[in-house]
XYZ file of C-alpha atoms in Angstrom:
663
model
C 0.811 -6.113 37.499
C 4.501 -5.168 37.831
C 5.217 -8.604 39.249
C 4.369 -12.004 37.729
C 1.839 -14.331 39.310
C 3.022 -15.638 42.696
C 4.057 -19.300 42.416
C 4.086 -22.114 44.953
C 6.164 -25.284 44.786
C 3.856 -28.234 45.375
C 3.743 -31.991 45.058
C 0.688 -34.082 44.324
C 0.973 -37.402 46.156
C -1.445 -40.266 45.832
C -2.195 -43.930 45.439
C -1.165 -45.452 42.123
C -4.813 -46.472 41.661
C -5.812 -42.812 41.342
C -3.016 -41.816 38.908
C -5.175 -41.692 35.784
C -7.879 -39.648 37.534
C -5.256 -37.300 38.996
C -3.676 -36.715 35.587
C -7.107 -36.027 34.108
C -7.761 -33.517 36.906
C -4.442 -31.725 36.339
C -5.068 -31.385 32.611
C -8.637 -30.182 33.136
C -7.574 -27.463 35.583
C -4.449 -26.491 33.620
C -2.710 -24.911 36.619
C 0.360 -27.080 37.299
C 3.764 -26.613 35.665
C 5.406 -30.030 35.866
C 9.002 -30.543 36.955
C 10.279 -33.638 35.161
C 11.467 -36.385 37.476
C 15.019 -37.570 36.692
C 16.681 -38.638 39.962
C 15.628 -42.279 40.226
C 16.356 -44.408 43.295
C 15.454 -47.842 44.621
C 11.987 -46.765 45.716
C 10.876 -44.285 43.066
C 11.408 -44.608 39.342
C 10.005 -42.927 36.245
C 6.394 -44.027 35.850
C 4.947 -46.230 33.143
C 2.515 -44.965 30.489
C -1.163 -45.502 31.187
C -2.668 -48.726 29.728
C -4.371 -46.940 26.831
C -1.135 -45.325 25.581
C -0.160 -48.043 23.073
C -3.584 -48.376 21.440
C -4.096 -44.612 21.255
C -0.612 -44.103 19.775
C -1.212 -46.658 17.016
C -4.535 -45.082 16.087
C -2.951 -41.649 16.141
C -0.209 -42.733 13.725
C -2.827 -44.130 11.325
C -4.851 -40.918 11.467
C -1.823 -38.723 10.851
C -0.878 -40.901 7.888
C -4.404 -40.421 6.505
C -4.197 -36.666 7.082
C -1.023 -36.521 4.982
C -2.500 -38.784 2.289
C -5.690 -36.736 2.072
C -3.859 -33.383 2.393
C -6.222 -32.127 5.101
C -3.583 -30.709 7.467
C -5.251 -27.292 7.453
C -8.853 -28.546 7.328
C -11.189 -27.041 9.917
C -14.443 -28.857 10.711
C -17.599 -26.800 10.277
C -18.488 -27.509 13.915
C -16.870 -29.218 16.876
C -17.535 -32.938 17.192
C -18.581 -34.539 20.451
C -15.835 -36.715 21.934
C -18.425 -39.379 22.769
C -19.468 -39.516 19.090
C -15.848 -39.670 17.947
C -14.986 -42.592 20.183
C -18.179 -44.460 19.286
C -17.548 -44.309 15.530
C -13.747 -44.127 15.308
C -12.855 -47.848 15.459
C -15.225 -48.845 12.659
C -14.309 -45.787 10.602
C -10.597 -46.564 10.990
C -11.039 -50.024 9.463
C -12.772 -48.597 6.389
C -10.523 -45.568 6.073
C -7.273 -47.449 6.593
C -8.127 -49.936 3.865
C -9.393 -47.442 1.276
C -7.133 -44.500 1.986
C -3.855 -46.401 2.239
C -4.464 -48.367 -0.970
C -5.485 -45.311 -2.932
C -2.632 -43.242 -1.505
C -0.139 -45.956 -2.502
C -1.666 -46.184 -5.976
C -1.488 -42.401 -6.347
C 2.142 -42.368 -5.283
C 2.981 -45.219 -7.705
C 1.250 -43.476 -10.629
C 2.906 -40.145 -9.843
C 6.290 -41.909 -9.781
C 5.594 -43.537 -13.162
C 4.555 -40.205 -14.663
C 7.760 -38.590 -13.386
C 9.865 -41.412 -14.855
C 8.198 -41.155 -18.271
C 8.488 -37.363 -18.264
C 12.201 -37.736 -17.468
C 12.590 -40.102 -20.432
C 10.828 -37.637 -22.720
C 13.049 -34.802 -21.508
C 16.180 -36.897 -22.130
C 15.082 -38.093 -25.617
C 13.701 -34.817 -27.028
C 17.179 -33.397 -27.892
C 18.079 -36.477 -30.036
C 14.659 -36.916 -31.636
C 15.616 -34.950 -34.811
C 18.577 -37.294 -35.421
C 16.277 -40.303 -36.077
C 18.738 -42.843 -34.647
C 17.285 -45.646 -32.476
C 18.201 -45.189 -28.826
C 19.960 -48.563 -28.596
C 22.359 -47.541 -31.416
C 24.038 -44.946 -29.212
C 26.014 -47.610 -27.307
C 27.448 -51.139 -27.601
C 30.501 -50.440 -29.821
C 34.092 -51.596 -29.227
C 36.198 -49.215 -31.324
C 34.022 -46.125 -31.286
C 32.172 -44.203 -28.618
C 29.138 -41.946 -28.665
C 28.434 -38.843 -26.632
C 25.129 -36.980 -26.477
C 24.567 -33.614 -24.846
C 23.643 -29.950 -25.006
C 26.202 -27.248 -25.797
C 25.939 -23.515 -25.330
C 27.675 -22.893 -28.673
C 27.965 -24.915 -31.905
C 30.974 -27.317 -31.678
C 30.622 -28.849 -35.187
C 33.373 -26.873 -36.917
C 35.884 -27.456 -34.125
C 35.129 -31.170 -34.051
C 35.346 -31.702 -37.824
C 38.626 -29.794 -38.079
C 40.223 -31.888 -35.333
C 38.504 -35.225 -35.948
C 37.650 -35.637 -39.679
C 36.547 -39.258 -39.162
C 34.021 -38.321 -36.459
C 30.300 -38.229 -37.180
C 28.699 -35.077 -35.771
C 24.938 -34.579 -35.607
C 23.475 -31.334 -34.329
C 20.191 -29.533 -33.870
C 20.258 -25.808 -33.101
C 17.596 -25.095 -30.522
C 16.480 -22.010 -28.662
C 19.289 -21.231 -26.246
C 21.496 -24.278 -26.896
C 22.677 -26.837 -29.472
C 21.840 -30.545 -29.197
C 24.760 -32.693 -30.415
C 25.456 -36.397 -30.914
C 29.067 -37.336 -31.651
C 30.377 -40.727 -32.819
C 34.182 -40.903 -32.783
C 37.078 -43.324 -32.298
C 37.380 -44.592 -28.738
C 41.010 -43.404 -28.572
C 39.878 -39.808 -29.260
C 37.397 -39.701 -26.380
C 39.448 -37.441 -24.031
C 40.132 -34.846 -26.753
C 36.560 -34.911 -28.098
C 35.220 -34.443 -24.580
C 37.611 -31.509 -23.985
C 36.469 -29.739 -27.173
C 32.825 -30.218 -26.262
C 33.484 -28.972 -22.726
C 34.965 -25.777 -24.178
C 31.590 -25.248 -25.879
C 29.695 -25.675 -22.603
C 28.758 -29.349 -22.820
C 26.037 -30.695 -20.585
C 26.105 -34.462 -21.164
C 22.790 -36.340 -21.346
C 22.279 -39.822 -19.940
C 19.973 -41.691 -22.284
C 17.320 -43.981 -20.748
C 17.545 -47.764 -21.178
C 14.879 -48.029 -23.900
C 14.809 -49.287 -27.501
C 13.364 -47.894 -30.704
C 13.317 -44.525 -32.404
C 13.194 -41.596 -29.939
C 10.049 -40.225 -31.619
C 8.243 -43.535 -31.102
C 9.347 -43.829 -27.477
C 8.293 -40.208 -26.821
C 4.905 -40.757 -28.462
C 4.349 -43.942 -26.475
C 5.348 -42.257 -23.205
C 2.987 -39.357 -23.862
C 0.138 -41.773 -24.523
C 1.023 -43.682 -21.339
C 1.133 -40.438 -19.359
C -2.333 -39.473 -20.641
C -3.676 -42.838 -19.462
C -1.921 -42.582 -16.111
C -3.272 -39.066 -15.574
C -6.799 -40.355 -16.124
C -6.166 -43.078 -13.536
C -4.765 -40.414 -11.233
C -7.882 -38.278 -11.711
C -10.089 -41.230 -10.729
C -8.014 -41.856 -7.602
C -8.079 -38.162 -6.692
C -11.857 -38.173 -7.142
C -12.119 -41.148 -4.794
C -9.867 -39.442 -2.253
C -11.892 -36.234 -2.549
C -15.018 -38.250 -1.796
C -13.310 -39.606 1.330
C -12.258 -36.076 2.295
C -15.795 -34.733 2.057
C -17.244 -37.623 4.046
C -14.595 -38.174 6.719
C -12.370 -35.060 6.936
C -14.204 -33.631 9.962
C -14.060 -36.937 11.805
C -10.379 -37.545 10.986
C -9.225 -34.077 12.103
C -11.321 -34.098 15.281
C -10.259 -37.685 16.097
C -6.600 -36.806 15.594
C -6.963 -33.957 18.094
C -8.770 -36.152 20.637
C -6.228 -38.982 20.317
C -3.290 -36.552 20.565
C -4.738 -35.344 23.870
C -5.225 -38.921 25.084
C -1.658 -39.869 24.163
C -0.314 -36.756 25.877
C -2.178 -37.651 29.083
C -1.292 -41.347 28.838
C 2.430 -40.565 28.528
C 2.506 -38.051 31.403
C 3.660 -40.777 33.901
C 6.959 -40.813 31.989
C 7.617 -37.398 33.576
C 6.757 -38.236 37.206
C 8.019 -40.438 40.039
C 6.167 -43.657 40.799
C 6.595 -46.674 43.033
C 4.626 -49.889 43.252
C 1.850 -48.295 45.306
C 2.138 -44.518 44.957
C 3.148 -41.606 42.745
C 4.608 -38.137 43.270
C 3.999 -35.267 40.840
C 6.308 -32.310 41.449
C 5.690 -28.859 40.025
C 4.737 -25.218 40.371
C 1.302 -23.686 40.413
C -0.095 -20.210 41.097
C -0.534 -19.739 44.841
C -4.136 -18.704 44.272
C -4.888 -22.098 42.645
C -3.609 -24.414 45.414
C -6.985 -24.603 47.142
C -8.820 -25.174 43.851
C -6.518 -28.072 42.959
C -6.951 -29.703 46.352
C -10.733 -29.341 46.176
C -10.808 -30.959 42.719
C -8.601 -33.859 43.832
C -10.801 -34.420 46.902
C -13.855 -34.537 44.662
C -12.436 -36.807 41.943
C -9.994 -39.020 43.846
C -12.007 -39.546 47.035
C -9.035 -38.800 49.281
C -6.556 -41.013 47.370
C -4.516 -37.951 46.210
C -3.623 -34.702 47.929
C -1.509 -31.574 47.482
C 1.405 -30.662 49.717
C 3.091 -27.262 49.375
C 6.846 -26.883 49.818
C 8.861 -23.858 50.930
C 10.826 -22.103 48.205
C 14.512 -22.924 48.483
C 17.571 -21.025 47.381
C 18.261 -21.762 43.738
C 14.632 -22.459 42.863
C 13.549 -20.849 39.602
C 9.759 -20.711 39.488
C 8.180 -20.434 36.051
C 6.824 -17.033 35.085
C 3.158 -16.311 34.434
C 2.736 -12.637 33.584
C -0.171 -11.016 35.391
C -1.559 -8.089 33.411
C -5.051 -6.646 32.885
C -6.782 -7.568 29.639
C -6.025 -4.241 27.845
C -2.319 -4.596 28.704
C -1.917 -8.273 27.704
C -1.394 -7.653 23.937
C 1.806 -5.774 24.771
C 3.277 -8.990 26.171
C 3.953 -9.602 22.455
C 6.962 -7.260 22.749
C 8.197 -9.086 25.858
C 7.954 -12.441 24.042
C 10.162 -11.062 21.259
C 12.959 -10.373 23.760
C 12.831 -12.741 26.734
C 10.566 -13.733 29.579
C 11.334 -11.731 32.767
C 12.815 -13.648 35.646
C 10.452 -14.527 38.474
C 11.970 -11.872 40.770
C 12.089 -9.193 38.046
C 9.650 -6.388 37.385
C 7.389 -7.097 34.414
C 7.752 -4.079 32.061
C 4.604 -4.830 30.030
C 2.567 -2.057 31.697
C 5.305 0.466 30.822
C 5.246 -0.665 27.184
C 1.458 -0.357 27.247
C 1.846 3.303 28.220
C 4.964 4.408 26.365
C 4.782 2.613 23.007
C 1.421 4.113 21.910
C 2.452 7.467 23.374
C 5.747 7.617 21.461
C 4.130 6.193 18.314
C 1.188 8.580 18.490
C 3.460 11.603 18.958
C 5.583 10.668 15.930
C 2.557 10.077 13.672
C 0.472 12.902 15.164
C -2.194 12.996 12.452
C -5.948 12.471 12.741
C -6.350 10.964 9.258
C -3.454 8.542 9.471
C -4.349 7.733 13.074
C -7.899 6.754 12.124
C -6.522 4.666 9.234
C -4.224 2.821 11.668
C -7.124 2.338 14.070
C -9.154 0.790 11.263
C -6.194 -1.418 10.271
C -5.784 -2.667 13.837
C -9.503 -3.420 14.137
C -9.451 -5.231 10.784
C -6.532 -7.462 11.853
C -8.308 -8.387 15.086
C -11.536 -9.236 13.275
C -9.910 -11.034 10.339
C -7.402 -13.199 12.229
C -9.330 -14.351 15.250
C -7.602 -17.736 15.228
C -4.085 -16.283 15.611
C -3.014 -15.164 19.079
C -0.046 -13.147 17.761
C -2.200 -11.443 15.114
C -4.716 -10.493 17.810
C -1.939 -8.947 19.895
C -0.438 -7.102 16.914
C -3.865 -5.801 15.922
C -4.454 -4.468 19.441
C -1.038 -2.744 19.445
C -1.737 -1.058 16.080
C -5.196 -0.101 17.340
C -3.749 1.555 20.455
C -1.093 3.354 18.401
C -3.743 4.578 15.952
C -5.927 5.940 18.754
C -3.023 7.888 20.290
C -1.979 9.149 16.838
C -5.557 10.364 16.303
C -5.613 12.119 19.684
C -2.299 13.884 19.013
C -3.444 14.761 15.500
C -6.771 16.145 16.731
C -5.818 18.079 19.858
C -2.063 18.770 19.618
C -1.183 19.173 15.933
C -4.708 19.797 14.550
C -4.150 18.155 11.179
C -5.424 15.250 9.094
C -3.511 13.635 6.206
C -0.819 16.300 6.606
C -3.339 19.110 5.982
C -3.959 21.516 8.919
C -7.468 22.230 10.166
C -6.737 25.954 9.724
C -4.108 27.772 7.644
C -1.134 29.166 9.615
C -1.380 32.852 10.471
C 1.826 33.526 8.543
C 0.423 31.834 5.413
C -3.342 32.447 5.337
C -3.570 31.287 1.699
C -2.157 27.820 2.452
C -4.476 24.877 1.772
C -6.356 23.656 4.841
C -9.537 21.818 5.846
C -11.300 25.186 6.219
C -12.285 24.956 2.550
C -14.240 21.783 3.425
C -15.381 22.260 7.029
C -14.640 24.549 9.950
C -13.146 22.551 12.812
C -13.022 24.592 16.040
C -9.648 23.177 17.156
C -6.372 25.044 16.755
C -2.914 23.455 17.017
C -1.000 23.473 20.265
C 2.173 22.676 18.292
C 3.144 23.225 14.667
C 5.533 20.567 13.390
C 7.215 22.959 10.970
C 7.773 25.891 13.324
C 7.727 24.646 16.945
C 10.714 22.354 16.526
C 12.466 23.570 19.692
C 9.362 22.826 21.733
C 9.127 19.330 20.291
C 12.792 18.690 21.044
C 12.259 19.832 24.633
C 9.241 17.526 24.963
C 11.314 14.650 23.581
C 14.072 15.246 26.129
C 11.482 15.404 28.917
C 10.037 12.104 27.744
C 13.539 10.611 27.640
C 14.429 11.785 31.151
C 11.156 10.438 32.545
C 11.510 7.121 30.713
C 15.144 6.558 31.712
C 14.446 7.596 35.310
C 11.723 4.982 35.494
C 14.153 2.413 34.071
C 16.717 3.091 36.817
C 14.000 3.035 39.491
C 12.861 -0.382 38.257
C 16.500 -1.502 38.252
C 16.760 -0.425 41.895
C 13.593 -2.372 42.739
C 14.904 -5.489 40.941
C 18.202 -5.498 42.836
C 17.438 -4.154 46.317
C 16.470 -7.538 47.779
C 19.356 -9.644 46.468
C 22.162 -7.301 45.376
C 22.198 -3.995 47.217
C 25.458 -2.952 45.636
C 23.910 -3.018 42.164
C 20.774 -1.381 43.560
C 22.759 1.620 44.800
C 24.531 1.760 41.452
C 21.136 2.604 39.975
C 20.942 5.521 42.428
C 24.302 6.764 41.120
C 23.006 6.557 37.555
C 19.860 8.428 38.598
C 21.984 11.267 40.003
C 24.013 11.482 36.784
C 20.846 11.436 34.669
C 19.218 14.140 36.789
C 22.370 16.255 36.563
C 22.448 15.937 32.766
C 18.788 16.869 32.444
C 19.065 19.824 34.819
C 22.053 21.113 32.853
C 20.131 20.809 29.574
C 17.193 22.732 31.028
C 19.603 25.319 32.430
C 21.056 25.874 28.956
C 17.579 25.982 27.380
C 16.267 28.433 29.972
C 12.801 29.688 29.046
C 13.330 29.276 25.302
C 10.355 26.879 25.164
C 7.287 26.385 27.295
C 8.511 22.908 28.303
C 11.982 24.045 29.385
C 10.432 27.007 31.201
C 8.015 24.744 33.049
C 10.812 22.342 34.031
C 12.991 25.219 35.203
C 10.114 26.502 37.329
C 9.371 23.074 38.807
C 12.262 20.593 38.782
C 15.006 23.217 38.972
C 13.073 25.077 41.649
C 14.241 22.335 44.035
C 17.844 22.873 42.969
C 19.802 25.895 44.247
C 20.062 28.543 41.532
C 23.843 28.567 41.272
C 25.156 29.028 37.748
C 28.315 30.129 36.017
C 29.462 30.486 32.442
C 32.111 28.303 30.833
C 33.136 29.180 27.268
C 29.896 31.107 26.883
C 27.751 28.167 28.053
C 25.558 28.513 31.122
C 26.523 25.789 33.619
C 24.458 24.750 36.650
C 26.799 24.057 39.560
C 24.255 21.770 41.353
C 23.852 19.800 38.115
C 27.626 19.327 37.878
C 27.679 18.316 41.556
C 25.001 15.653 40.927
C 26.996 14.289 38.004
C 30.222 14.224 40.044
C 28.553 12.439 42.981
C 27.115 9.837 40.629
C 30.441 9.370 38.819
C 32.234 8.885 42.160
C 29.594 6.344 43.229
C 29.845 4.210 40.084
C 33.321 2.690 40.716
C 32.258 1.873 44.278
C 29.190 -0.040 43.120
C 29.724 -1.320 39.573
C 33.490 -0.997 39.229
C 35.746 1.413 37.307
C 34.601 0.159 33.886
C 31.158 1.639 34.537
C 32.654 5.110 34.042
C 33.003 4.376 30.333
C 29.205 4.224 30.095
C 28.565 7.768 31.351
C 28.824 9.208 27.835
C 26.482 6.408 26.754
C 23.870 7.668 29.202
C 24.085 11.125 27.632
C 23.597 9.637 24.152
C 20.660 7.593 25.516
C 18.990 10.805 26.656
C 19.701 12.647 23.404
C 18.452 9.607 21.477
C 14.898 10.506 22.468
C 15.059 13.549 20.182
C 14.257 11.030 17.426
C 10.641 11.448 18.597
C 10.689 15.057 17.424
C 12.813 14.247 14.365
C 10.413 11.618 13.044
C 7.352 13.745 13.798
C 8.860 16.685 11.885
C 10.123 14.415 9.099
C 6.723 12.796 8.601
C 5.066 16.197 8.654
C 7.558 17.606 6.146
C 7.070 14.625 3.840
C 3.292 15.031 3.918
C 3.646 18.800 3.397
C 5.896 18.268 0.370
C 3.433 15.955 -1.349
C 0.477 18.183 -0.457
C 2.260 21.298 -1.748
C 2.908 19.617 -5.092
C -0.438 17.903 -5.571
C -3.130 19.917 -3.760
C -3.050 22.732 -6.339
C -3.890 20.125 -9.018
C -6.962 19.214 -7.011
C -8.243 22.545 -5.672
C -7.010 25.045 -8.235
C -7.490 23.108 -11.473
C -10.679 23.367 -13.522
C -9.746 20.304 -15.543
C -11.593 17.242 -14.206
C -8.854 14.927 -15.449
C -6.194 16.887 -13.529
C -8.368 16.785 -10.405
C -8.755 13.004 -10.633
C -5.072 12.416 -11.428
C -3.964 14.766 -8.650
C -6.220 13.105 -6.096
C -5.025 9.650 -7.173
C -1.358 10.680 -7.023
C -1.896 12.248 -3.589
C -3.601 9.125 -2.289
C -0.870 6.782 -3.564
C 2.053 8.895 -2.339
C 0.426 9.599 1.024
C -0.565 5.944 1.465
C 2.897 4.598 0.732
C 5.464 7.178 1.771
C 3.663 8.824 4.680
C 1.286 6.189 5.979
C 3.223 2.958 5.396
C 6.823 4.124 5.745
C 5.947 6.692 8.412
C 4.035 4.169 10.511
C 6.745 1.532 10.054
C 9.589 3.841 11.067
C 7.574 5.259 13.985
C 6.801 1.748 15.217
C 10.453 0.684 14.948
C 11.700 3.758 16.796
C 9.032 3.530 19.500
C 9.965 -0.049 20.324
C 13.688 0.699 19.935
C 13.543 3.365 22.628
C 12.032 0.773 24.956
C 14.348 -2.102 24.022
C 17.666 -0.235 23.821
C 17.425 2.842 26.027
C 14.884 1.650 28.618
C 15.258 -2.142 29.018
C 19.043 -2.029 29.396
C 18.650 -0.041 32.607
C 16.918 -2.837 34.511
C 15.857 -5.833 32.398
C 17.808 -9.112 32.331
C 15.221 -11.683 31.224
C 15.941 -15.380 30.949
C 12.873 -16.474 32.872
C 11.107 -19.778 32.260
C 7.599 -19.561 30.816
C 4.801 -21.078 32.849
C 3.761 -24.136 30.842
C 1.080 -26.060 32.727
C -0.365 -29.467 31.966
C -3.301 -28.577 29.767
C -4.729 -29.016 26.315
C -6.829 -27.015 23.917
C -9.665 -28.516 21.908
C -10.241 -26.690 18.623
C -12.175 -29.328 16.681
C -13.692 -31.505 19.403
C -15.663 -30.944 22.576
C -15.951 -33.186 25.628
C -19.332 -33.049 27.343
C -19.405 -33.712 31.046
């Protein structure tokens, strides 16, 4: 669980006659991570695709072209199609589909292009339509030039004052002014400059003849006819979709799998008579692979395991129980652990919901999050990431509910019972008597919550350094003992904090009676602050050990370790902040609900409370709690031991979503 699946380097060797059966076996089992063959020699070269590769590839290209033409990329067949049925009907269906679909798709594309061209002509001619000048009369002169465009402001006065011989036509439109200018060719630069000052956007007129109004009317009539043709083609294509969509999508999947298998020899070594497939597979699957090859290949292929050599980097297959697996989502966001690294997923499984639940700490919001997580898992069954995210939210909601029920005794920011100091405060007692009293009050027991946060931080960081020691002890003992030095510094810092806190809180008192009980009770005062001499000694020993193990620069990170530990007080800060936010809204709006005799005020107050609670407390509170819970793991915890950079285990396998192969 803390280590990935054990891997074995193995080669599958066999007669070239059994290559296709061997490849089929490897894909069916899905246990071998292939190492691509690149070092060719006189005897072994990269293999050739299987005989069916070319035919399958051509069919696959046709099907993918049809999928684009029919726009069925996201189509899901109502039920999975049998591979035997697909292959029996595909060839004949391809002939019919290729002929009909390609012709109709080409016709649709041609019509759509014509419609776009005619719409562009209309758009270009509409500004000059009011002028009533035939389109061909705007060009073809020797001594004069014409310029048509749209201006932001009216240029007529400026043009007439500068060029009295020019002919200026304009049409003031909404937002701009359409202009057509006819002037002497020698004045073109100056006319253009004046128009540019008025924000000219020149129009390129289409190569058509006749009055703009007539051309526009004709184009609109043509477009109406083309759109009817387009509707008929779309109807024909829709008929093809309804009849063949399931077959096309399922066939595309089946052919993609066949092409993938047929091209696998391009990744392996082959000679005239034999082949060698090199790769990694889980140690527990070696026997299963050999048994399958014996059964299918009749002794023509076998597995040979190889010893792991220095420099080998086995792929990583995380090995976690089913409840823990969703939290691999957080590992995927960062990096895959190296093969010889500890897998921190189980720690995330424990700490993320715990931190999140403590910060939310509310039965009502916790149950809402639980419902949200369950909804995501039920609604998005086809998405692996959505399933993982739903499970994470579900776990966080359950822990938030537990903290809200047994620790803080509140729901939707309203306590089960009014505080003793404020017996008139609104609580759930007016609705139902819940026989659970709070162990902590977010508004008054702030010191206790801070102490709990520091305890959580010390425990979390200690575990991080322990895992760092485990990661390094077998291949870099110097770095491993550096983790011991950091552990001593961390313990010294925590002991000193507890020494200063004394018995001010139950948590600090408990830690002083347990952890500090193992430390000699030797204290002194410096500037009025109680200082534990053993704690200082632990820090000094660790600081002396750091340059000997990690180098002098490591000393600059000692203050960083202190800030890492203090950073965990954000657990208490967010819990108190969320509680204060809920209390503020409840204080303002609950009187409108409980104390008002006006039904309208009751309804408005309840609605306002629901909206503000839902957005500010539930959404923003849950979002910030989630960010901080994962941040404490990524920044404070992971940096103590986690390097990442591992290679994901990617075996030869395929997944059938729309087809099924019967055996």
